[in-house]
Amino acid sequence: MINIIIGLLILSTAAMYWSNLVEGEVSIAPVIGLMFGCLYSYQQLEKETEYTLQFCLFIVSITVEWKSTNGLKK
């Protein structure tokens, strides 16, 4: 049980750190049932690209979402 709590704290800290690097949002949500895995997704739009990084560990889902502009930064 303590290993699960430590794992969730490490994942939460890593998600907060990553969101600060990419200027994104972190959301932590409960999951009904048990789930384990991760997801990396992106969607390209005309002016920007939206990214999603999600970790699910048993009953908690930690999601980081951020956007970046397409093309050269001026």
mmCIF file with all atom_site columns, C-alpha atoms in Angstrom:
data_model
loop_
_atom_site.group_PDB
_atom_site.id
_atom_site.type_symbol
_atom_site.label_atom_id
_atom_site.label_alt_id
_atom_site.label_comp_id
_atom_site.label_asym_id
_atom_site.label_entity_id
_atom_site.label_seq_id
_atom_site.pdbx_PDB_ins_code
_atom_site.Cartn_x
_atom_site.Cartn_y
_atom_site.Cartn_z
_atom_site.occupancy
_atom_site.B_iso_or_equiv
_atom_site.pdbx_formal_charge
_atom_site.auth_seq_id
_atom_site.auth_comp_id
_atom_site.auth_asym_id
_atom_site.auth_atom_id
_atom_site.pdbx_PDB_model_num
ATOM 1  C CA . MET A 1 1  ? 0.000   0.000  0.000   1.00 0.00 ? 1  MET A CA 1
ATOM 2  C CA . ILE A 1 2  ? 2.784   2.420  0.873   1.00 0.00 ? 2  ILE A CA 1
ATOM 3  C CA . ASN A 1 3  ? 4.473   1.615  -2.476  1.00 0.00 ? 3  ASN A CA 1
ATOM 4  C CA . ILE A 1 4  ? 1.343   2.727  -4.339  1.00 0.00 ? 4  ILE A CA 1
ATOM 5  C CA . ILE A 1 5  ? 1.202   6.002  -2.409  1.00 0.00 ? 5  ILE A CA 1
ATOM 6  C CA . ILE A 1 6  ? 4.898   6.685  -3.034  1.00 0.00 ? 6  ILE A CA 1
ATOM 7  C CA . GLY A 1 7  ? 4.432   5.877  -6.734  1.00 0.00 ? 7  GLY A CA 1
ATOM 8  C CA . LEU A 1 8  ? 1.492   8.279  -7.000  1.00 0.00 ? 8  LEU A CA 1
ATOM 9  C CA . LEU A 1 9  ? 3.481   11.024 -5.269  1.00 0.00 ? 9  LEU A CA 1
ATOM 10 C CA . ILE A 1 10 ? 6.398   10.526 -7.668  1.00 0.00 ? 10 ILE A CA 1
ATOM 11 C CA . LEU A 1 11 ? 4.093   10.593 -10.723 1.00 0.00 ? 11 LEU A CA 1
ATOM 12 C CA . SER A 1 12 ? 2.307   13.705 -9.436  1.00 0.00 ? 12 SER A CA 1
ATOM 13 C CA . THR A 1 13 ? 5.589   15.486 -8.819  1.00 0.00 ? 13 THR A CA 1
ATOM 14 C CA . ALA A 1 14 ? 6.869   14.551 -12.285 1.00 0.00 ? 14 ALA A CA 1
ATOM 15 C CA . ALA A 1 15 ? 3.618   15.778 -13.880 1.00 0.00 ? 15 ALA A CA 1
ATOM 16 C CA . MET A 1 16 ? 3.829   19.102 -12.036 1.00 0.00 ? 16 MET A CA 1
ATOM 17 C CA . TYR A 1 17 ? 7.471   19.519 -13.098 1.00 0.00 ? 17 TYR A CA 1
ATOM 18 C CA . TRP A 1 18 ? 6.668   18.712 -16.736 1.00 0.00 ? 18 TRP A CA 1
ATOM 19 C CA . SER A 1 19 ? 3.718   21.127 -16.793 1.00 0.00 ? 19 SER A CA 1
ATOM 20 C CA . ASN A 1 20 ? 6.003   23.907 -15.561 1.00 0.00 ? 20 ASN A CA 1
ATOM 21 C CA . LEU A 1 21 ? 8.481   23.156 -18.346 1.00 0.00 ? 21 LEU A CA 1
ATOM 22 C CA . VAL A 1 22 ? 5.892   23.258 -21.139 1.00 0.00 ? 22 VAL A CA 1
ATOM 23 C CA . GLU A 1 23 ? 3.525   25.800 -19.514 1.00 0.00 ? 23 GLU A CA 1
ATOM 24 C CA . GLY A 1 24 ? 0.664   23.301 -19.411 1.00 0.00 ? 24 GLY A CA 1
ATOM 25 C CA . GLU A 1 25 ? -2.175  22.232 -17.136 1.00 0.00 ? 25 GLU A CA 1
ATOM 26 C CA . VAL A 1 26 ? -2.255  19.270 -14.768 1.00 0.00 ? 26 VAL A CA 1
ATOM 27 C CA . SER A 1 27 ? -5.470  17.530 -13.817 1.00 0.00 ? 27 SER A CA 1
ATOM 28 C CA . ILE A 1 28 ? -5.775  14.722 -11.296 1.00 0.00 ? 28 ILE A CA 1
ATOM 29 C CA . ALA A 1 29 ? -8.991  12.727 -11.379 1.00 0.00 ? 29 ALA A CA 1
ATOM 30 C CA . PRO A 1 30 ? -10.343 9.569  -9.763  1.00 0.00 ? 30 PRO A CA 1
ATOM 31 C CA . VAL A 1 31 ? -11.087 6.519  -11.899 1.00 0.00 ? 31 VAL A CA 1
ATOM 32 C CA . ILE A 1 32 ? -14.071 4.276  -11.205 1.00 0.00 ? 32 ILE A CA 1
ATOM 33 C CA . GLY A 1 33 ? -12.564 0.799  -11.234 1.00 0.00 ? 33 GLY A CA 1
ATOM 34 C CA . LEU A 1 34 ? -8.921  -0.132 -11.766 1.00 0.00 ? 34 LEU A CA 1
ATOM 35 C CA . MET A 1 35 ? -6.784  1.137  -14.626 1.00 0.00 ? 35 MET A CA 1
ATOM 36 C CA . PHE A 1 36 ? -3.088  0.951  -15.419 1.00 0.00 ? 36 PHE A CA 1
ATOM 37 C CA . GLY A 1 37 ? -1.204  2.521  -18.319 1.00 0.00 ? 37 GLY A CA 1
ATOM 38 C CA . CYS A 1 38 ? -0.125  5.706  -20.041 1.00 0.00 ? 38 CYS A CA 1
ATOM 39 C CA . LEU A 1 39 ? -1.110  7.754  -23.087 1.00 0.00 ? 39 LEU A CA 1
ATOM 40 C CA . TYR A 1 40 ? 0.716   10.283 -25.269 1.00 0.00 ? 40 TYR A CA 1
ATOM 41 C CA . SER A 1 41 ? -1.392  12.031 -27.882 1.00 0.00 ? 41 SER A CA 1
ATOM 42 C CA . TYR A 1 42 ? -1.245  15.149 -30.048 1.00 0.00 ? 42 TYR A CA 1
ATOM 43 C CA . GLN A 1 43 ? -3.584  16.922 -32.425 1.00 0.00 ? 43 GLN A CA 1
ATOM 44 C CA . GLN A 1 44 ? -2.290  19.313 -35.055 1.00 0.00 ? 44 GLN A CA 1
ATOM 45 C CA . LEU A 1 45 ? -4.449  22.347 -35.733 1.00 0.00 ? 45 LEU A CA 1
ATOM 46 C CA . GLU A 1 46 ? -3.794  25.228 -38.132 1.00 0.00 ? 46 GLU A CA 1
ATOM 47 C CA . LYS A 1 47 ? -1.907  27.512 -35.750 1.00 0.00 ? 47 LYS A CA 1
ATOM 48 C CA . GLU A 1 48 ? -0.965  25.212 -32.868 1.00 0.00 ? 48 GLU A CA 1
ATOM 49 C CA . THR A 1 49 ? -0.545  21.634 -31.730 1.00 0.00 ? 49 THR A CA 1
ATOM 50 C CA . GLU A 1 50 ? -2.300  20.290 -28.625 1.00 0.00 ? 50 GLU A CA 1
ATOM 51 C CA . TYR A 1 51 ? -0.507  17.591 -26.614 1.00 0.00 ? 51 TYR A CA 1
ATOM 52 C CA . THR A 1 52 ? -1.802  15.220 -23.933 1.00 0.00 ? 52 THR A CA 1
ATOM 53 C CA . LEU A 1 53 ? 0.270   13.069 -21.581 1.00 0.00 ? 53 LEU A CA 1
ATOM 54 C CA . GLN A 1 54 ? -1.724  10.834 -19.227 1.00 0.00 ? 54 GLN A CA 1
ATOM 55 C CA . PHE A 1 55 ? -0.765  8.317  -16.540 1.00 0.00 ? 55 PHE A CA 1
ATOM 56 C CA . CYS A 1 56 ? -3.321  5.984  -14.948 1.00 0.00 ? 56 CYS A CA 1
ATOM 57 C CA . LEU A 1 57 ? -2.371  4.049  -11.839 1.00 0.00 ? 57 LEU A CA 1
ATOM 58 C CA . PHE A 1 58 ? -5.120  1.949  -10.248 1.00 0.00 ? 58 PHE A CA 1
ATOM 59 C CA . ILE A 1 59 ? -7.725  4.546  -9.131  1.00 0.00 ? 59 ILE A CA 1
ATOM 60 C CA . VAL A 1 60 ? -6.025  7.833  -10.103 1.00 0.00 ? 60 VAL A CA 1
ATOM 61 C CA . SER A 1 61 ? -5.540  9.488  -13.507 1.00 0.00 ? 61 SER A CA 1
ATOM 62 C CA . ILE A 1 62 ? -2.913  12.235 -13.886 1.00 0.00 ? 62 ILE A CA 1
ATOM 63 C CA . THR A 1 63 ? -3.153  14.256 -17.118 1.00 0.00 ? 63 THR A CA 1
ATOM 64 C CA . VAL A 1 64 ? -0.848  16.990 -18.469 1.00 0.00 ? 64 VAL A CA 1
ATOM 65 C CA . GLU A 1 65 ? -2.138  19.072 -21.394 1.00 0.00 ? 65 GLU A CA 1
ATOM 66 C CA . TRP A 1 66 ? -0.232  21.781 -23.256 1.00 0.00 ? 66 TRP A CA 1
ATOM 67 C CA . LYS A 1 67 ? -0.152  23.624 -26.568 1.00 0.00 ? 67 LYS A CA 1
ATOM 68 C CA . SER A 1 68 ? 2.677   24.746 -28.820 1.00 0.00 ? 68 SER A CA 1
ATOM 69 C CA . THR A 1 69 ? 2.608   26.976 -31.888 1.00 0.00 ? 69 THR A CA 1
ATOM 70 C CA . ASN A 1 70 ? 3.322   25.549 -35.309 1.00 0.00 ? 70 ASN A CA 1
ATOM 71 C CA . GLY A 1 71 ? 6.125   27.004 -37.407 1.00 0.00 ? 71 GLY A CA 1
ATOM 72 C CA . LEU A 1 72 ? 8.856   29.415 -36.422 1.00 0.00 ? 72 LEU A CA 1
ATOM 73 C CA . LYS A 1 73 ? 8.540   31.557 -33.331 1.00 0.00 ? 73 LYS A CA 1
ATOM 74 C CA . LYS A 1 74 ? 8.946   35.243 -34.151 1.00 0.00 ? 74 LYS A CA 1
#
